[in-house]
PDB file of C-alpha atoms in Angstrom:
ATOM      1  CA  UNK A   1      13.935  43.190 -38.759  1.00  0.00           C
ATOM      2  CA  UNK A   2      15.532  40.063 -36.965  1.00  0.00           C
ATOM      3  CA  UNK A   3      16.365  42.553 -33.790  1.00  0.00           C
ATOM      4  CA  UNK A   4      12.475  43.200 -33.795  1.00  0.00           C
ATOM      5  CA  UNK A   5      11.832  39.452 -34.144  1.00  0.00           C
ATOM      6  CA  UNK A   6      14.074  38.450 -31.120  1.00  0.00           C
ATOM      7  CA  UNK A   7      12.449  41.167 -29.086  1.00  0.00           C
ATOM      8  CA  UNK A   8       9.116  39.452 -29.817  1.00  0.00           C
ATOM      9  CA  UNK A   9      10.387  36.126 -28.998  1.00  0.00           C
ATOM     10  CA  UNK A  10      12.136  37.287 -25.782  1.00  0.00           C
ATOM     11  CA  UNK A  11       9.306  39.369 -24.827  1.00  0.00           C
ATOM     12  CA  UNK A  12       6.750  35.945 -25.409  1.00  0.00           C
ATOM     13  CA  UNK A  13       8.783  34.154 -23.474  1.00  0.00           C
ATOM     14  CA  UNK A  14       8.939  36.042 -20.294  1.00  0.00           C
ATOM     15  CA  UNK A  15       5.112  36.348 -20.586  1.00  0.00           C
ATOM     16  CA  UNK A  16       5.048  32.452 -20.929  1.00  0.00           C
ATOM     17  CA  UNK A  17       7.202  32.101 -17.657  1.00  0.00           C
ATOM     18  CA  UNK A  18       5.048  34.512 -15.858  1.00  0.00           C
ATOM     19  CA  UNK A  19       2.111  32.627 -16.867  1.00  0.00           C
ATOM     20  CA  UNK A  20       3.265  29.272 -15.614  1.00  0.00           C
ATOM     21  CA  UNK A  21       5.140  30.805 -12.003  1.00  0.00           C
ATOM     22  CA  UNK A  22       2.099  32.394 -11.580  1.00  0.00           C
ATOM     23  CA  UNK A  23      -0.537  28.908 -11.793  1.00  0.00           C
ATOM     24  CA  UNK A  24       2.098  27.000  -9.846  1.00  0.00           C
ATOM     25  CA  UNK A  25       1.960  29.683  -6.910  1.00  0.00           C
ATOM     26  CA  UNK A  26      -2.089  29.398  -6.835  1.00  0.00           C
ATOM     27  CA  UNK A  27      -1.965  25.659  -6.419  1.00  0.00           C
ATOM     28  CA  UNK A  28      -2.240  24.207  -3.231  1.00  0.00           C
ATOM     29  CA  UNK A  29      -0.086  21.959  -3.523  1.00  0.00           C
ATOM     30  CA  UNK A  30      -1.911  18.692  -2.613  1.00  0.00           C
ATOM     31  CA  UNK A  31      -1.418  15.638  -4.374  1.00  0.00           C
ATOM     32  CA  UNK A  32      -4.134  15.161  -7.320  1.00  0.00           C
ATOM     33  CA  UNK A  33      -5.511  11.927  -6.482  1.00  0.00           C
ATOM     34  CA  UNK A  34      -6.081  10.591  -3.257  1.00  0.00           C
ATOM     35  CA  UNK A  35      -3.359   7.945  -1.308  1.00  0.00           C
ATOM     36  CA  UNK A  36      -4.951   6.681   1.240  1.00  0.00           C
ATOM     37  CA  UNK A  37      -5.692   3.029   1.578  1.00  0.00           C
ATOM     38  CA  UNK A  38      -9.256   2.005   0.762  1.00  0.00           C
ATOM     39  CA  UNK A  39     -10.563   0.107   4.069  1.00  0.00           C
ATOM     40  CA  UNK A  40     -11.229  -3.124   2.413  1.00  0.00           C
ATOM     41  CA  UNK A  41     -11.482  -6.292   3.288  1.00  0.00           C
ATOM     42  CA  UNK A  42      -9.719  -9.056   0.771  1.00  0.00           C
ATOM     43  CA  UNK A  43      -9.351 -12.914   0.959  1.00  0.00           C
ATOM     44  CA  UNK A  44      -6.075 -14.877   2.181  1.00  0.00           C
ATOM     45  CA  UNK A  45      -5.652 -16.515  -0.892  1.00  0.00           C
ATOM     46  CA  UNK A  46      -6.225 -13.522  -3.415  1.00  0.00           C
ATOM     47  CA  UNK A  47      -3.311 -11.490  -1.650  1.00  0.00           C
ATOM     48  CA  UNK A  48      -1.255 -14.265  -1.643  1.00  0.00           C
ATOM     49  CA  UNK A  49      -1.721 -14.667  -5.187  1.00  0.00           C
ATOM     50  CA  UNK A  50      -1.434 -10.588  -5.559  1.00  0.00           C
ATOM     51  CA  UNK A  51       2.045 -10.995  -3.818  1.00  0.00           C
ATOM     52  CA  UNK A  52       3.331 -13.719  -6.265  1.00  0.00           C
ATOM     53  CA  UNK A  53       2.109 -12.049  -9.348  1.00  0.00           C
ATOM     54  CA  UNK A  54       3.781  -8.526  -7.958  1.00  0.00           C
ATOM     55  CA  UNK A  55       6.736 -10.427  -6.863  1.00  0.00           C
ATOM     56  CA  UNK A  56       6.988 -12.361 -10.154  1.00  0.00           C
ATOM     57  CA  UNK A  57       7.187  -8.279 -12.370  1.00  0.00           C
ATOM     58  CA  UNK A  58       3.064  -9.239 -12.990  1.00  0.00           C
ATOM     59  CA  UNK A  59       2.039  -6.276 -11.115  1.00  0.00           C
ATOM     60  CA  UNK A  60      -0.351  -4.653 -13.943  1.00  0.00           C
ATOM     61  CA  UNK A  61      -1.884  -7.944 -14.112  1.00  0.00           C
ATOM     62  CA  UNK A  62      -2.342  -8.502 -10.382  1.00  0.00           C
ATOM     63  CA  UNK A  63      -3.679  -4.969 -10.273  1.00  0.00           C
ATOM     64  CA  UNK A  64      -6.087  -5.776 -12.908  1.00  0.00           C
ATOM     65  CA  UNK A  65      -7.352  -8.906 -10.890  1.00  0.00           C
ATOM     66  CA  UNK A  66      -7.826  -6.947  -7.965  1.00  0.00           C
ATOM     67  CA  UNK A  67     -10.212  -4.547  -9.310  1.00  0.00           C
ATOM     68  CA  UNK A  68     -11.833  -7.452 -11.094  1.00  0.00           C
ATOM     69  CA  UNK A  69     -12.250  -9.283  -7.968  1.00  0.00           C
ATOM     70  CA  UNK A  70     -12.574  -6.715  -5.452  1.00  0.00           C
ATOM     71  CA  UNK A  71     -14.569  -3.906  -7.764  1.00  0.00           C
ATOM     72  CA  UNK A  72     -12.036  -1.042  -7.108  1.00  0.00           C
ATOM     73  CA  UNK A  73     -10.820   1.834  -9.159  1.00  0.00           C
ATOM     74  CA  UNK A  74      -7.340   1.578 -10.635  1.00  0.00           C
ATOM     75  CA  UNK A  75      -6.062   3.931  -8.432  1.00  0.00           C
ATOM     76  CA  UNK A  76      -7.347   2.696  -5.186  1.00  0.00           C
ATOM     77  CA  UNK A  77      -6.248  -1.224  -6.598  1.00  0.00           C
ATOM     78  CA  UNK A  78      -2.396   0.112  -7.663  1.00  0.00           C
ATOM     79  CA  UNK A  79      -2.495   1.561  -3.895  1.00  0.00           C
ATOM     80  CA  UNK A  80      -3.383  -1.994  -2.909  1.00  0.00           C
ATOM     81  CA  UNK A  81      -0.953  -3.833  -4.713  1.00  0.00           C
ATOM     82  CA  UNK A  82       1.990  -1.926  -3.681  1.00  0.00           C
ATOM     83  CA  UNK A  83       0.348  -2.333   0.399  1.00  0.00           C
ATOM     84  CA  UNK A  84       0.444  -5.726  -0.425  1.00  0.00           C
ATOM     85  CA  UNK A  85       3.865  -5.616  -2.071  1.00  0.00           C
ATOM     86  CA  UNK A  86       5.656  -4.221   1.533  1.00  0.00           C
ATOM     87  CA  UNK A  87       3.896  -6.993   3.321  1.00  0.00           C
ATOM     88  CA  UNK A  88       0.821  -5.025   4.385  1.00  0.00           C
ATOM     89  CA  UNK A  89      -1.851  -7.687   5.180  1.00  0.00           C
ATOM     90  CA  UNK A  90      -5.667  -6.685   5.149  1.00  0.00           C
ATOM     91  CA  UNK A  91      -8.570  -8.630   6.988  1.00  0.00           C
ATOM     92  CA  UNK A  92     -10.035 -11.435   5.599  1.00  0.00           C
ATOM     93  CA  UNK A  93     -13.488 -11.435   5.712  1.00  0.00           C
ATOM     94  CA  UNK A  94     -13.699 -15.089   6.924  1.00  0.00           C
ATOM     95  CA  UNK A  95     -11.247 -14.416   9.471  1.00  0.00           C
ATOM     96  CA  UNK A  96     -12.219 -11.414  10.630  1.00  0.00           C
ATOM     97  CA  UNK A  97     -15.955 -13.719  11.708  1.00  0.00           C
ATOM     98  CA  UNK A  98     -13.890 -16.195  12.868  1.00  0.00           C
ATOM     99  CA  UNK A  99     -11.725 -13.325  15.201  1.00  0.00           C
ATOM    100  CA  UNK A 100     -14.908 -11.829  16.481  1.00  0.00           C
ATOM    101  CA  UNK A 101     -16.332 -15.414  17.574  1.00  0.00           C
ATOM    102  CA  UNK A 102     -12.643 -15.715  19.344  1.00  0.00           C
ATOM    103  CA  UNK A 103     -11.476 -11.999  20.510  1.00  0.00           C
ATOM    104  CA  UNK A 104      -8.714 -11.837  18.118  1.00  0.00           C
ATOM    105  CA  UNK A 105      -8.549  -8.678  16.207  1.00  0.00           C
ATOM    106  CA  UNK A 106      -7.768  -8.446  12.692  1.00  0.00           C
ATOM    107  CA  UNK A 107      -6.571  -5.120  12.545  1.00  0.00           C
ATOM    108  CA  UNK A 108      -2.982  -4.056  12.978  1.00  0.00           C
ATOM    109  CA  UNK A 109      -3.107  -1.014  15.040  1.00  0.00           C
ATOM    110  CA  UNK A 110       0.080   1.320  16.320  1.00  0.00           C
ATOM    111  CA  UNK A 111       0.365  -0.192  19.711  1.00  0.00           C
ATOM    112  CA  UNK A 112       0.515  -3.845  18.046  1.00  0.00           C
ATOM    113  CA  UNK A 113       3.009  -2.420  15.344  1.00  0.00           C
ATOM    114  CA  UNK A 114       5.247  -0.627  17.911  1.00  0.00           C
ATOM    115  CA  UNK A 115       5.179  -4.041  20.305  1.00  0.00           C
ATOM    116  CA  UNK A 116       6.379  -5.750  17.166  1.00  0.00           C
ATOM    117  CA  UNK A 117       9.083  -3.436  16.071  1.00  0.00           C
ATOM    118  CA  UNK A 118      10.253  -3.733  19.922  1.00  0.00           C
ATOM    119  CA  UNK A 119      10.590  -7.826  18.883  1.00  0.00           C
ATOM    120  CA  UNK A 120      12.058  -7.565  16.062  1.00  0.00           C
ATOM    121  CA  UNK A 121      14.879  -5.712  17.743  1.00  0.00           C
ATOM    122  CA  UNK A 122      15.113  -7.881  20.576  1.00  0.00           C
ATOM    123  CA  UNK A 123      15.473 -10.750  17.879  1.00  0.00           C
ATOM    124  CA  UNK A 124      16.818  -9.469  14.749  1.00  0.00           C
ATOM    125  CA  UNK A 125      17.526 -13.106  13.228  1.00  0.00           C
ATOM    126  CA  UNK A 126      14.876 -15.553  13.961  1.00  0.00           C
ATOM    127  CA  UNK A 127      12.159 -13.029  15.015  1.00  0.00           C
ATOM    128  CA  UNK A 128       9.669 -15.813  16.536  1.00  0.00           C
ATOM    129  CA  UNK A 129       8.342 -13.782  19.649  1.00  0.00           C
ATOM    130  CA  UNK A 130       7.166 -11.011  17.103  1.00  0.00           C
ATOM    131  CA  UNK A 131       6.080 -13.370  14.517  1.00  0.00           C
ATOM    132  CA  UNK A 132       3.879 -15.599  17.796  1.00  0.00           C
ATOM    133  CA  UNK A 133       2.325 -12.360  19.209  1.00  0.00           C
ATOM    134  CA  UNK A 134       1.294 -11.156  15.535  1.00  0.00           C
ATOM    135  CA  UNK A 135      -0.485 -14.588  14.633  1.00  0.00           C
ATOM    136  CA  UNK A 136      -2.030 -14.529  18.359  1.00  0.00           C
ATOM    137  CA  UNK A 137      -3.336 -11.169  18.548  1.00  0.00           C
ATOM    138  CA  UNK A 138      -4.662 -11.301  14.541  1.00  0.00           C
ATOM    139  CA  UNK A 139      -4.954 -14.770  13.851  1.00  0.00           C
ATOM    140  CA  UNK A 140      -2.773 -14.977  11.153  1.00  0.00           C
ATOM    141  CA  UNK A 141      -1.044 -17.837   9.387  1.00  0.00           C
ATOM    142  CA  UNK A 142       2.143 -18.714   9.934  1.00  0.00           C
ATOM    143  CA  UNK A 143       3.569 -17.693   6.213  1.00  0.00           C
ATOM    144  CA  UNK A 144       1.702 -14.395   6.643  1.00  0.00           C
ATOM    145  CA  UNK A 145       2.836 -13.726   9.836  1.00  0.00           C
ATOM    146  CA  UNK A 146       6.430 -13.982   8.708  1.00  0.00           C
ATOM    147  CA  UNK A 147       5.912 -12.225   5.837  1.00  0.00           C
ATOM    148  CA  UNK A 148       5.036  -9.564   7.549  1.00  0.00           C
ATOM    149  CA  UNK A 149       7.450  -9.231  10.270  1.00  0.00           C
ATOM    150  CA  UNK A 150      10.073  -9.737   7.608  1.00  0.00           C
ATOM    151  CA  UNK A 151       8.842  -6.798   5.907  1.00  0.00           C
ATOM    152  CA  UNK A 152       9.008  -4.409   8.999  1.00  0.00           C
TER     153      UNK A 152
END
């Protein structure tokens, strides 16, 4: 009787393992939700005050105030938090008017970021070439500028 028992269990279990080698092989294998970076456009002074809440172990509440403020799925605001977190910097909407008016663009592309990491091995310490050509070609602030270079 307890032979016939194991055999049951042993003979469940194998089906169970089939079962779950089998549904892992038919996924694709992407990721379930989606990690891109929403193209968004947030204010100099709410990332800044994102950063210090993130910095300061608040990062559930600075997520929270970014989807407050900038109407954004918790997903898509987490994603934002951590950018912001490494020192990503996104366009502000006022600047990005006022880098139109003077030719400046707001974006960081890959030539700009590959010119920078080329600085900021030229000038590991003080790092002011990278940090001069960032805040020309964007029209960053100085803290932001640094920030970000320091972050690369």
């Amino acid at each position: 009787m307890v032979e016939a028992g194991l055999i049951v269990v042993v003979c469940l279990a194998i089906a169970v393992s089939v079962v779950i080698v089998k549904r892992g092989a038919d996924r694709s294998g992407k990721p379930v939700e989606n990690t891109e970076l929403p193209d968004i456009e947030l204010d100099v002074n709410l990332q800044a005050q994102m950063r210090t809440l993130a910095s300061q172990g608040h990062t559930e509440q600075a997520i929270k105030l970014l989807r407050k403020q900038a109407k954004l799925s918790p997903h898509e605001a987490t994603l934002v938090v951590h950018a912001l977190m490494v020192g990503r910097v996104f366009p502000d909407p006022s600047a990005a008017a006022n880098a139109s008016e003077t030719g400046r663009s707001a974006v960081i592309d890959d030539e700009l970021l590959g010119r920078l990491h080329a600085l900021v091995a030229q000038d590991p310490v003080k790092r002011t070439a990278a940090i001069q050509l960032l805040r020309d070609r964007t029209g960053m602030n100085v803290r932001d500028a640094r920030r970000f270079v320091n972050a690369l």
